[in-house]
Coordinates of C-alpha atoms and ligand atoms in Angstrom, one line a residue:
M1 CA 2.9 -15.4 -22.6
S2 CA 5.7 -14.5 -20.5
T3 CA 6.0 -15.5 -16.8
F4 CA 4.6 -13.0 -14.4
Y5 CA 2.8 -15.1 -11.7
E6 CA 3.8 -18.7 -11.2
V7 CA 2.3 -21.2 -8.3
R8 CA 5.1 -22.8 -6.8
R9 CA 3.6 -24.8 -3.9
R10 CA 0.1 -25.9 -3.1
D11 CA -1.1 -26.9 0.9
G12 CA -4.9 -27.2 0.3
A13 CA -6.2 -24.2 -1.7
A14 CA -3.1 -22.2 -0.1
R15 CA -0.3 -21.4 -2.6
L16 CA 3.3 -20.2 -2.4
G17 CA 4.0 -18.3 -5.9
L18 CA 6.4 -16.0 -7.5
L19 CA 5.1 -12.6 -8.5
S20 CA 6.9 -10.6 -11.0
L21 CA 6.0 -6.5 -10.6
K22 CA 9.6 -5.2 -10.5
E23 CA 12.8 -6.4 -11.3
E24 CA 13.0 -9.3 -8.8
K25 CA 10.0 -11.6 -8.2
Q26 CA 8.4 -11.7 -5.1
Q27 CA 7.1 -14.6 -3.0
T28 CA 3.6 -14.7 -2.3
P29 CA 1.2 -14.6 -0.3
L30 CA 2.4 -11.3 -0.6
L31 CA 1.7 -8.0 1.8
F32 CA 1.5 -4.9 -0.2
H33 CA 1.9 -1.9 1.8
G34 CA -0.8 0.9 1.5
D35 CA 1.9 3.9 1.4
S36 CA 4.0 2.3 -1.7
L37 CA 0.9 1.3 -3.6
R38 CA -0.1 5.0 -3.1
S39 CA 3.4 6.3 -4.5
G40 CA 3.3 3.3 -7.3
K41 CA 6.4 2.0 -5.4
E42 CA 5.1 -1.7 -6.1
G43 CA 5.6 -1.0 -9.9
F44 CA 1.8 -1.7 -11.1
A45 CA -1.2 -0.1 -12.1
V46 CA -4.7 -0.4 -10.6
R47 CA -7.7 0.2 -12.7
S48 CA -11.2 -0.3 -12.2
V49 CA -13.2 -1.5 -15.0
E50 CA -16.9 -1.5 -15.5
D51 CA -18.9 -4.7 -16.6
P52 CA -16.1 -7.6 -16.2
D53 CA -16.9 -10.4 -18.0
F54 CA -18.1 -12.6 -15.3
P55 CA -20.9 -11.3 -13.9
E56 CA -21.4 -14.6 -11.8
L57 CA -19.2 -13.0 -9.2
F58 CA -21.9 -10.6 -8.6
E59 CA -24.6 -12.7 -8.6
T60 CA -25.9 -11.8 -4.8
E61 CA -28.2 -8.7 -4.9
N62 CA -25.9 -6.9 -2.7
W63 CA -23.9 -5.9 -5.5
H64 CA -25.9 -3.0 -7.6
A65 CA -22.9 -2.1 -9.7
P66 CA -21.0 -5.2 -11.0
R67 CA -17.4 -4.0 -10.9
G68 CA -14.0 -5.6 -11.3
A69 CA -10.5 -4.4 -11.4
V70 CA -7.5 -5.9 -13.3
L71 CA -3.7 -5.7 -11.8
L72 CA -1.0 -5.6 -14.3
P73 CA 2.7 -5.1 -13.6
S74 CA 4.7 -2.4 -15.5
V75 CA 6.6 -5.0 -17.5
H76 CA 3.4 -6.6 -18.9
P77 CA 3.1 -6.1 -22.6
L78 CA -0.6 -4.8 -22.0
F79 CA 0.6 -2.0 -19.2
S80 CA 0.8 0.7 -21.5
K81 CA -2.4 -0.1 -23.2
L82 CA -4.4 0.0 -20.0
N83 CA -6.2 3.4 -21.3
E84 CA -7.5 2.0 -24.5
A85 CA -9.3 -1.1 -23.8
V86 CA -10.1 -3.8 -20.8
P87 CA -7.7 -6.3 -20.8
S88 CA -8.7 -9.8 -21.3
L89 CA -9.1 -12.1 -18.4
H90 CA -6.0 -14.0 -19.1
V91 CA -4.0 -11.7 -16.5
D92 CA -1.9 -12.5 -14.2
S93 CA -4.0 -11.2 -11.2
Y94 CA -7.3 -10.5 -10.2
V95 CA -8.1 -7.6 -7.6
L96 CA -11.5 -8.6 -5.8
S97 CA -13.7 -5.6 -5.3
Y98 CA -15.8 -4.7 -2.5
A99 CA -13.7 -7.0 -0.4
S100 CA -14.8 -4.9 2.8
A101 CA -18.3 -6.2 2.3
L102 CA -16.9 -9.6 3.0
L103 CA -16.7 -9.1 6.3
H104 CA -20.4 -8.6 6.9
S105 CA -21.3 -12.0 6.7
P106 CA -19.0 -15.6 7.0
R107 CA -20.9 -17.1 4.3
E108 CA -20.3 -13.8 2.2
F109 CA -16.6 -13.8 2.9
V110 CA -16.5 -17.9 2.0
R111 CA -18.7 -17.5 -1.2
R112 CA -17.4 -14.6 -2.8
V113 CA -13.7 -15.3 -2.3
I114 CA -14.1 -18.8 -3.7
A115 CA -16.6 -17.7 -6.4
A116 CA -13.5 -15.2 -7.7
R117 CA -11.0 -18.0 -7.3
E118 CA -13.1 -20.8 -9.4
T119 CA -13.8 -18.1 -12.1
I120 CA -10.2 -17.0 -12.7
P121 CA -7.7 -19.3 -14.0
P122 CA -5.6 -21.2 -11.3
D123 CA -2.2 -19.4 -12.2
T124 CA -3.8 -16.3 -11.3
A125 CA -3.0 -14.4 -8.6
L126 CA -5.9 -13.0 -6.3
W127 CA -5.8 -10.0 -4.4
V128 CA -8.6 -9.1 -1.6
P129 CA -7.7 -5.3 -0.9
G130 CA -8.5 -3.7 2.3
I131 CA -9.6 -6.2 4.8
A132 CA -6.5 -8.2 5.9
T133 CA -5.3 -8.1 9.8
A134 CA -3.1 -10.4 11.7
E135 CA -6.3 -12.2 13.1
N136 CA -7.8 -12.8 9.4
V137 CA -5.1 -13.3 7.1
A138 CA -4.3 -17.0 7.7
V139 CA -8.1 -17.6 6.5
L140 CA -7.8 -15.5 3.7
I141 CA -4.8 -17.3 2.4
Y142 CA -6.3 -20.8 3.5
L143 CA -9.0 -20.0 1.0
G144 CA -6.7 -19.0 -2.1
V145 CA -5.9 -15.5 -1.8
D146 CA -2.2 -14.6 -2.7
L147 CA -2.2 -11.2 -2.2
V148 CA -3.0 -8.8 0.7
D149 CA -2.4 -5.3 1.9
D150 CA -1.8 -3.3 5.1
T151 CA -4.7 -0.8 4.5
S152 CA -7.1 -2.2 7.1
A153 CA -4.3 -2.7 9.5
V154 CA -3.0 1.1 9.3
I155 CA -6.7 2.4 9.1
Q156 CA -7.3 0.9 12.5
G157 CA -4.4 2.1 14.0
Y158 CA -5.2 5.9 13.2
Q159 CA -8.7 4.6 14.9
G160 CA -6.8 3.7 18.3
L161 CA -7.2 0.1 17.8
Y162 CA -4.1 -2.1 18.9
H163 CA -4.0 -5.6 16.8
T164 CA -3.3 -8.8 18.2
E165 CA -3.3 -12.2 16.4
E166 CA -6.4 -12.9 18.5
G167 CA -8.2 -9.5 17.5
A168 CA -8.3 -6.0 17.8
L169 CA -8.1 -4.2 21.3
E170 CA -8.4 -0.8 22.3
L171 CA -5.5 1.2 23.4
A172 CA -7.4 2.6 26.4
D173 CA -7.9 -0.9 27.6
L174 CA -4.5 -1.9 27.6
E175 CA -2.3 -1.7 30.6
E176 CA 1.0 -3.2 28.6
L177 CA 1.6 -3.6 24.7
P178 CA 1.5 -7.7 24.7
C179 CA 4.3 -7.3 21.8
V180 CA 8.2 -7.2 21.1
C181 CA 7.9 -5.3 17.9
S182 CA 10.4 -2.4 17.4
I183 CA 7.4 0.0 18.2
C184 CA 6.0 -1.8 21.1
S185 CA 9.5 -2.3 22.4
S186 CA 10.3 1.3 22.4
I187 CA 7.2 3.1 24.2
R188 CA 4.9 1.9 27.1
A189 CA 1.4 1.9 26.4
D190 CA 0.5 4.9 29.3
E191 CA 3.3 7.0 27.2
L192 CA 1.5 5.9 23.9
R193 CA -2.1 7.3 25.3
E194 CA -0.3 10.4 25.8
R195 CA 1.1 10.9 22.8
D196 CA -0.9 13.4 20.2
D197 CA -3.4 11.8 17.9
K198 CA -1.3 11.8 14.8
V199 CA 2.1 10.0 16.4
R200 CA -0.2 7.8 18.3
G201 CA -2.2 6.7 14.8
Q202 CA 1.2 6.4 13.3
L203 CA 3.1 4.2 15.8
L204 CA -0.3 1.8 16.2
A205 CA -0.4 1.5 12.6
Q206 CA 3.0 0.5 12.2
H207 CA 2.8 -2.0 15.1
N208 CA -0.3 -3.3 13.3
A209 CA 1.2 -3.6 10.2
L210 CA 4.5 -5.4 11.4
L211 CA 2.4 -7.4 13.1
L212 CA 0.7 -8.5 10.0
E213 CA 3.6 -9.0 8.2
Q214 CA 4.6 -11.5 10.9
E215 CA 1.5 -13.3 10.8
L216 CA 2.1 -13.6 6.9
K217 CA 5.4 -15.2 7.3
K218 CA 3.9 -17.5 9.7
V219 CA 1.5 -18.3 7.2
R220 CA 4.3 -19.2 4.5
T221 CA 6.1 -21.3 6.6
H222 CA 2.9 -23.3 7.5
I223 CA 2.2 -23.8 3.6
R224 CA 5.7 -24.7 3.0
A225 CA 5.5 -27.3 6.0
G226 CA 2.4 -28.7 4.5
T227 CA 0.4 -27.9 8.0
M228 CA -1.9 -25.1 6.8
R229 CA -5.2 -26.9 7.8
E230 CA -3.6 -27.5 11.6
Y231 CA -3.0 -23.4 11.6
L232 CA -6.0 -22.5 10.5
E233 CA -8.0 -24.5 13.0
L234 CA -5.9 -22.9 16.1
R235 CA -6.0 -19.5 14.2
V236 CA -10.2 -19.5 13.6
R237 CA -10.5 -19.6 17.6
S238 CA -10.1 -16.1 18.2
S239 CA -13.6 -15.2 16.6
P240 CA -17.2 -16.8 16.2
F241 CA -16.9 -15.0 12.5
L242 CA -13.8 -17.1 11.7
T243 CA -14.9 -20.2 13.3
A244 CA -18.1 -19.8 11.5
V245 CA -16.0 -19.3 8.1
L246 CA -14.1 -22.4 8.7
R247 CA -17.4 -24.5 9.2
L248 CA -19.0 -23.2 6.2
L249 CA -15.7 -24.1 4.3
D250 CA -15.8 -28.0 5.5
L251 CA -19.5 -28.4 5.6
E252 CA -20.4 -26.3 2.0
E253 CA -17.5 -25.8 0.3
A254 CA -15.9 -29.4 0.0
A255 CA -16.2 -29.4 -3.6
Y256 CA -13.9 -26.7 -3.9
F257 CA -11.3 -27.9 -1.4
E258 CA -11.4 -31.6 -2.5
P259 CA -9.4 -31.5 -5.9
R260 CA -7.1 -29.0 -4.3
T261 CA -6.1 -31.2 -1.4
P262 CA -2.9 -33.2 -1.9
V263 CA -3.5 -37.1 -1.9
A264 CA -0.5 -37.4 0.6
R265 CA 2.2 -35.7 2.5
N266 CA 5.2 -36.3 4.6
T267 CA 3.6 -34.5 7.9
V268 CA 1.3 -35.9 10.4
L269 CA -2.3 -35.0 10.2
M270 CA -3.1 -33.5 13.8
A271 CA -6.9 -34.1 14.7
N272 CA -6.7 -32.1 17.8
T273 CA -10.5 -30.6 17.1
L274 CA -14.0 -31.5 16.2
E275 CA -13.5 -29.2 13.0
S276 CA -10.7 -32.4 12.0
L277 CA -13.4 -34.9 11.5
W278 CA -14.4 -32.7 8.3
R279 CA -11.2 -32.6 6.8
V280 CA -11.0 -33.5 3.0
E281 CA -8.3 -36.2 3.9
V282 CA -10.4 -37.9 6.3
K283 CA -13.6 -38.1 4.1
R284 CA -11.6 -38.9 1.0
F285 CA -9.9 -41.8 3.3
A286 CA -13.3 -43.5 4.4
R287 CA -14.9 -42.9 0.8
R288 CA -12.0 -44.8 -0.5
V289 CA -12.2 -47.2 1.6
L290 CA -15.6 -48.1 0.8
D291 CA -15.7 -47.4 -3.2
R292 CA -11.9 -48.8 -3.9
Y293 CA -10.8 -51.5 -1.3
E294 CA -11.8 -55.1 -1.5
P295 CA -11.4 -57.3 1.3
P296 CA -9.4 -60.6 1.3
Q297 CA -11.7 -63.7 1.6
R298 CA -11.3 -64.6 5.1
R299 CA -13.9 -66.4 7.2
I300 CA -13.5 -63.9 10.6
L301 CA -13.6 -60.2 10.6
L302 CA -11.7 -59.2 13.8
L303 CA -12.4 -55.6 14.9
L304 CA -9.4 -54.2 16.7
P305 CA -8.6 -50.5 18.3
C306 CA -6.1 -48.3 17.1
S307 CA -2.8 -47.6 18.5
A308 CA -0.8 -44.1 18.8
R309 CA 2.1 -45.8 17.1
K310 CA 1.3 -45.7 13.4
P311 CA 1.7 -48.1 11.6
Y312 CA -0.2 -49.5 13.8
S313 CA 1.9 -52.7 13.2
R314 CA 4.9 -51.6 14.9
S315 CA 2.9 -50.7 18.0
P316 CA 3.3 -53.0 21.3
S317 CA -0.3 -53.6 21.4
H318 CA -0.7 -54.7 17.9
R319 CA 2.2 -57.1 17.9
K320 CA 0.3 -58.7 21.0
F321 CA -2.7 -59.0 18.7
S322 CA -0.6 -60.3 16.1
D323 CA 0.8 -62.8 18.3
A324 CA -2.3 -63.9 19.3
I325 CA -4.1 -64.3 15.8
A326 CA -1.1 -65.7 14.2
P327 CA -1.9 -69.5 13.7
Y328 CA -5.3 -68.3 12.4
R329 CA -4.1 -65.3 10.0
G330 CA -5.4 -67.3 6.9
H331 CA -9.0 -67.2 8.4
V332 CA -8.9 -63.8 10.0
H333 CA -9.3 -60.4 8.5
E334 CA -8.0 -57.4 10.6
V335 CA -10.0 -53.7 10.8
I336 CA -8.9 -51.5 13.1
L337 CA -11.4 -48.8 14.4
T338 CA -10.1 -45.2 14.9
S339 CA -10.8 -41.5 15.3
P340 CA -10.9 -39.6 13.1
L341 CA -10.5 -42.2 10.0
G342 CA -13.3 -44.8 11.1
V343 CA -12.0 -47.9 9.5
V344 CA -8.9 -49.0 8.6
P345 CA -8.3 -52.4 7.1
R346 CA -4.8 -53.9 8.1
E347 CA -3.9 -53.9 4.5
L348 CA -4.5 -50.2 4.4
E349 CA -2.0 -49.0 7.5
A350 CA 0.7 -47.5 5.9
V351 CA -1.0 -45.2 3.2
Y352 CA -1.5 -41.7 3.9
P353 CA -3.3 -40.7 6.1
A354 CA -3.4 -43.8 8.3
A355 CA 0.2 -44.0 9.1
F356 CA 0.1 -39.9 9.2
Y357 CA -2.6 -38.8 11.9
D358 CA -2.6 -38.0 15.7
I359 CA -5.4 -37.5 18.2
P360 CA -5.5 -36.7 22.0
V361 CA -6.4 -39.6 23.5
T362 CA -8.5 -39.5 26.8
G363 CA -10.7 -42.2 26.6
H364 CA -13.6 -39.7 26.0
W365 CA -15.2 -39.6 23.1
D366 CA -17.4 -36.7 21.5
A367 CA -20.8 -37.7 20.4
E368 CA -19.8 -36.4 16.7
E369 CA -16.6 -38.2 17.0
R370 CA -18.7 -41.5 17.8
A371 CA -21.2 -41.0 15.3
W372 CA -18.6 -40.5 12.8
V373 CA -16.6 -43.5 13.6
A374 CA -19.6 -45.5 13.8
S375 CA -21.0 -44.6 10.6
C376 CA -18.1 -45.5 9.0
L377 CA -18.0 -49.3 10.3
R378 CA -21.8 -49.4 9.5
N379 CA -21.2 -48.8 6.1
Y380 CA -18.1 -51.2 5.8
L381 CA -20.6 -53.7 7.6
E382 CA -23.7 -53.1 5.1
L383 CA -21.1 -53.5 1.9
H384 CA -19.0 -56.3 3.3
N385 CA -20.9 -58.2 6.1
S386 CA -21.9 -61.3 4.0
R387 CA -18.5 -61.9 3.4
Y388 CA -17.8 -63.0 6.9
E389 CA -18.9 -66.0 8.6
H390 CA -18.3 -64.3 12.2
I391 CA -17.8 -61.2 13.5
V392 CA -15.1 -60.9 16.4
A393 CA -14.5 -57.6 18.4
H394 CA -11.6 -57.4 20.7
L395 CA -12.5 -54.0 21.8
S396 CA -13.3 -52.4 25.2
G397 CA -14.6 -48.9 26.2
P398 CA -16.3 -46.4 23.7
Y399 CA -15.2 -48.8 20.8
R400 CA -17.2 -51.5 22.2
E401 CA -19.8 -49.4 22.7
M402 CA -20.1 -48.3 19.1
C403 CA -19.4 -51.6 17.6
F404 CA -22.4 -53.1 19.4
S405 CA -24.8 -50.5 19.0
V406 CA -24.0 -50.5 14.7
A407 CA -24.4 -54.5 15.1
A408 CA -27.9 -54.1 17.0
D409 CA -28.8 -51.6 14.3
L410 CA -28.0 -54.3 11.5
E411 CA -28.9 -57.2 13.4
L412 CA -25.7 -58.7 13.6
E413 CA -24.2 -61.1 15.7
V414 CA -20.8 -60.1 17.3
I415 CA -18.9 -62.0 19.6
S416 CA -16.8 -60.0 21.8
T417 CA -13.5 -61.2 23.5
C418 CA -13.1 -58.5 26.0
D419 CA -14.9 -57.3 28.9
V420 CA -16.6 -53.6 28.9
D421 CA -13.7 -51.8 30.6
E422 CA -11.0 -54.5 30.4
D423 CA -7.4 -53.4 29.1
M424 CA -7.5 -54.8 25.4
T425 CA -4.1 -55.9 25.9
A426 CA -4.5 -57.8 29.3
S427 CA -3.0 -61.4 28.9
S428 CA -6.9 -62.4 30.2
A429 CA -8.2 -60.9 26.9
L430 CA -5.8 -62.0 24.7
Q431 CA -6.2 -65.7 25.9
R432 CA -9.8 -65.1 25.4
L433 CA -9.0 -64.0 21.9
R434 CA -7.2 -66.9 21.2
E435 CA -9.3 -69.3 22.5
K436 CA -12.2 -67.7 20.4
L437 CA -10.4 -68.0 17.4
T438 CA -9.6 -71.8 17.6
E439 CA -13.2 -72.7 18.4
L440 CA -14.4 -70.7 15.3
C441 CA -11.5 -71.6 13.4
G442 CA -11.1 -75.1 13.9
D443 CA -8.2 -75.5 12.2
T444 CA -4.9 -73.3 12.3
K445 CA -3.9 -71.6 8.6
R446 CA -0.7 -69.4 8.7
L447 CA -0.3 -67.0 6.1
S448 CA 3.0 -66.9 4.2
G449 CA 5.1 -63.9 4.5
F450 CA 4.9 -63.3 0.5
E451 CA 0.4 -63.5 1.0
Q452 CA 0.5 -61.2 3.8
K453 CA 2.8 -58.8 2.0
A454 CA 1.1 -59.0 -1.5
S455 CA -2.2 -58.4 0.0
M456 CA -1.1 -55.1 1.4
L457 CA 0.3 -54.2 -1.9
R458 CA -2.6 -55.1 -3.6
A459 CA -4.7 -53.0 -1.4
M460 CA -2.6 -49.8 -1.4
A461 CA -2.7 -50.1 -5.4
D462 CA -6.5 -50.3 -5.3
Y463 CA -6.9 -47.1 -2.7
Q464 CA -4.7 -45.1 -4.9
F465 CA -5.6 -45.8 -8.5
G466 CA -8.9 -47.8 -8.0
R467 CA -10.6 -51.2 -7.8
S468 CA -8.6 -54.0 -9.4
V469 CA -5.5 -52.3 -10.2
G470 CA -3.9 -54.3 -7.8
R471 CA -4.9 -57.6 -9.0
A472 CA -3.7 -56.3 -12.8
L473 CA -0.5 -55.3 -10.8
F474 CA -0.1 -59.1 -9.7
S475 CA -1.0 -60.8 -12.4
E476 CA 1.5 -62.8 -13.8
A477 CA 2.4 -64.7 -17.4
A478 CA 3.1 -68.5 -16.9
G479 CA 6.6 -69.2 -15.6
T480 CA 7.5 -65.8 -14.1
R481 CA 7.6 -65.3 -10.5
L482 CA 6.6 -62.2 -8.4
K483 CA 8.6 -61.4 -5.3
I484 CA 8.4 -59.0 -2.7
T485 CA 11.5 -57.6 -0.7
G486 CA 12.2 -55.3 2.0
K487 CA 11.4 -54.6 5.5
F488 CA 7.6 -53.6 6.3
P489 CA 6.1 -50.9 5.1
A490 CA 9.1 -50.4 2.5
Y491 CA 8.0 -53.3 0.2
Q492 CA 9.0 -53.9 -3.1
L493 CA 7.5 -56.2 -5.7
S494 CA 9.4 -57.4 -8.7
S495 CA 8.7 -59.8 -11.7
D496 CA 11.6 -61.9 -12.4
G497 CA 14.1 -59.3 -10.8
V498 CA 12.5 -56.6 -12.6
V499 CA 11.1 -54.0 -10.1
L500 CA 7.0 -53.0 -10.7
A501 CA 6.6 -51.0 -7.8
R502 CA 7.6 -49.7 -4.5
V503 CA 6.0 -48.5 -1.2
V504 CA 7.5 -45.2 0.1
P505 CA 6.7 -45.1 3.9
A506 CA 7.6 -41.0 4.1
Y507 CA 4.1 -40.5 2.0
G508 CA 2.1 -43.4 2.5
L509 CA 2.1 -44.0 -1.5
L510 CA 2.9 -46.9 -3.8
T511 CA 4.9 -45.6 -6.7
L512 CA 5.2 -47.4 -10.2
T513 CA 8.0 -48.1 -12.3
L514 CA 7.9 -47.6 -16.1
N515 CA 7.4 -51.6 -16.2
G516 CA 4.9 -51.5 -13.5
A517 CA 3.2 -48.6 -15.1
R518 CA 3.3 -50.5 -18.6
R519 CA 1.4 -53.6 -16.9
I520 CA -1.5 -51.6 -15.6
A521 CA -1.5 -48.5 -18.1
D522 CA -5.1 -49.7 -19.3
L523 CA -6.5 -49.1 -15.9
L524 CA -4.9 -45.8 -15.3
A525 CA -7.1 -43.7 -17.4
A526 CA -8.2 -41.1 -14.5
Y527 CA -4.4 -41.1 -13.6
T528 CA -2.7 -40.4 -16.9
V529 CA -1.6 -37.1 -18.3
H530 CA -1.6 -36.6 -21.9
I531 CA 1.3 -34.4 -23.1
A532 CA 2.4 -32.7 -26.5
D533 CA 4.8 -34.3 -28.8
F534 CA 8.0 -34.0 -26.9
L535 CA 10.6 -35.8 -24.5
P536 CA 10.2 -34.5 -21.0
R537 CA 13.4 -34.4 -18.8
G538 CA 13.0 -33.4 -15.3
S539 CA 9.7 -31.9 -15.2
I540 CA 6.4 -31.7 -17.3
L541 CA 5.4 -27.9 -17.4
A542 CA 1.7 -27.3 -17.6
P543 CA 1.5 -25.8 -21.0
G544 CA 2.9 -29.3 -22.2
V545 CA -0.2 -31.1 -20.9
L546 CA -2.9 -31.9 -23.5
D547 CA -5.4 -33.4 -20.9
A548 CA -4.8 -35.0 -17.7
G549 CA -7.3 -37.3 -15.4
T550 CA -9.5 -35.1 -13.5
A551 CA -9.1 -37.9 -10.5
I552 CA -5.4 -36.3 -10.1
R553 CA -4.3 -34.5 -6.9
V554 CA -1.1 -33.1 -5.7
N555 CA 1.4 -35.6 -4.8
D556 CA -0.4 -38.7 -7.0
E557 CA 1.4 -41.1 -8.7
V558 CA 0.7 -40.6 -12.4
L559 CA 1.2 -42.2 -16.0
F560 CA 2.1 -39.7 -18.7
S561 CA 1.9 -40.6 -22.5
G562 CA 2.4 -38.8 -25.7
E563 CA 3.7 -39.4 -29.3
K564 CA 7.2 -39.4 -28.3
A565 CA 7.3 -40.1 -24.6
F566 CA 5.9 -42.5 -22.0
G567 CA 6.4 -42.6 -18.4
V568 CA 5.6 -42.4 -14.3
G569 CA 6.0 -39.3 -12.2
R570 CA 4.3 -37.4 -9.3
A571 CA 1.9 -34.7 -9.7
K572 CA 2.8 -31.3 -8.6
M573 CA -0.7 -30.0 -9.4
A574 CA -4.2 -31.6 -9.8
G575 CA -5.3 -32.8 -13.1
G576 CA -7.9 -29.9 -13.8
E577 CA -5.0 -27.5 -13.1
M578 CA -2.4 -28.7 -15.4
V579 CA -5.1 -28.4 -18.1
A580 CA -6.4 -24.9 -17.1
S581 CA -2.5 -23.4 -16.1
R582 CA -0.4 -21.9 -18.6
R583 CA 2.8 -22.4 -16.3
G584 CA 4.1 -24.1 -13.6
N585 CA 5.5 -27.8 -12.9
A586 CA 2.8 -30.2 -13.5
V587 CA 4.5 -33.5 -13.2
E588 CA 7.8 -34.7 -11.7
V589 CA 9.5 -37.0 -13.9
R590 CA 10.6 -39.9 -12.3
E591 CA 11.3 -42.3 -15.3
V592 CA 10.7 -41.9 -18.8
T593 CA 11.2 -43.6 -22.3
A594 CA 11.4 -42.4 -25.8
L595 CA 8.4 -43.6 -28.1
N596 CA 9.0 -43.8 -32.2
S597 CA 12.7 -43.2 -31.7
V598 CA 13.9 -46.0 -34.1
Ligands
ZN1 ZN1 4.3 -4.4 18.5

């Protein structure tokens, strides 16, 4: 099938794509204008069809008459057959009908859009008609909507409502028009009120539509930048309805967002709100620390506070901790307590999002934030406490309180090297830490540079691909030698001069070379893309994918293999989407080798 809609970029469930309606392709998320829709200028026909093939969309009792509609561009081969038969569901766009009813309840809003998105193929554009406004459009796009229109903005203009990004205002209440669009710059509020109904309605409708268009452009900018979630947290504050939508998304729809959320980004995750605690990235990190991370064999667990600078090792406070620990490093395992990530083992400080988050630091912690971080520490200790002879907490303030309350619950003894409100980097505190380690460790035991770097690379491989992958990557045949070069955190692992893997600090990821991938291919079934009988160059398109590991997320490092090729690359869509899509870039190829070429 030819290309009418293609997703080009993803940020969570939000997508940027190209839709071919007329001759030129248009960027989505796209705004349709009501007047050109009516005149047919957008280049497509809309037809309602009774009894569509997906009744699950309409399972709620509110929907007595199941209805859907398909949107076909005029260039589509089925366009001329619209009057003959109901086109198959494998269309390029789908229109969600009765969308206005979404505004009755936040739960309905969330459920129906997600149900539609999950029912239609991922490379189908979803149009939710008649409800977009400057206030809610960011939420619609965040949910996975690709097409909106200005009908609601225009109608509300004729009803005397003046739109702002924070909601609709009555023109009667406005002393000044809080906007600089072409309409608002040309007329004052009192002049606008005095115009006759029709002209006033027209001008308000134009302003509302312009504002919606501006907001949609802003949304596209945020998807491109990978900051859609941060923007959404900001946007939903304007109304309880939208804030409820976000909470429901986080609390009830995590299964929808998890596979759609990239495994790494090159931007900072801003945890500015309580909702940030519920982000997929935060939950995923915490789960992987429990499921995939294996602590090194050390006698003492040392709990440390986080730092503003990331990776933590680069911060002045962690340099001081490091100096204090250095002689005993072979005995000490460092774990950092932080919000919103919970616990970050030292070996994972360079991964995404551990090296990529920022929080407002005031010394005050919300109850929910405390409960979350404490639960992460509790889970970690329940799992690994038996490995350690002693737990040392170099913590003060809320960190210390959390640590002691968890230890009390688990009936564990914690040795504190800081007073309740002591500066954790004060020389007295550092001296106490040093003395305590001397006493507990007995002998000094430094770690070689190689061992320190190796523990980080092993842990990163496990974190990314699953437990025991790191060990396999480091398994060495007799007579060969592993070497780690590069400056923290940009380490490179090689074996007898052949590079196996590299840390890419810009994304907090480990990338594999072909040689590295061969070593661990057996363990990477979940991260393997099976391709058809061809030798890819540059990228692997979705139709060439036969099967793909369901663990694969956007930006994951993947292997691909087929009859003619074996290679490594970066996933551009989730594994499930690679299989379900008929177009789009599935994997960006980094290295490939031809098979059976003899
Ligand atoms: Zn305006």
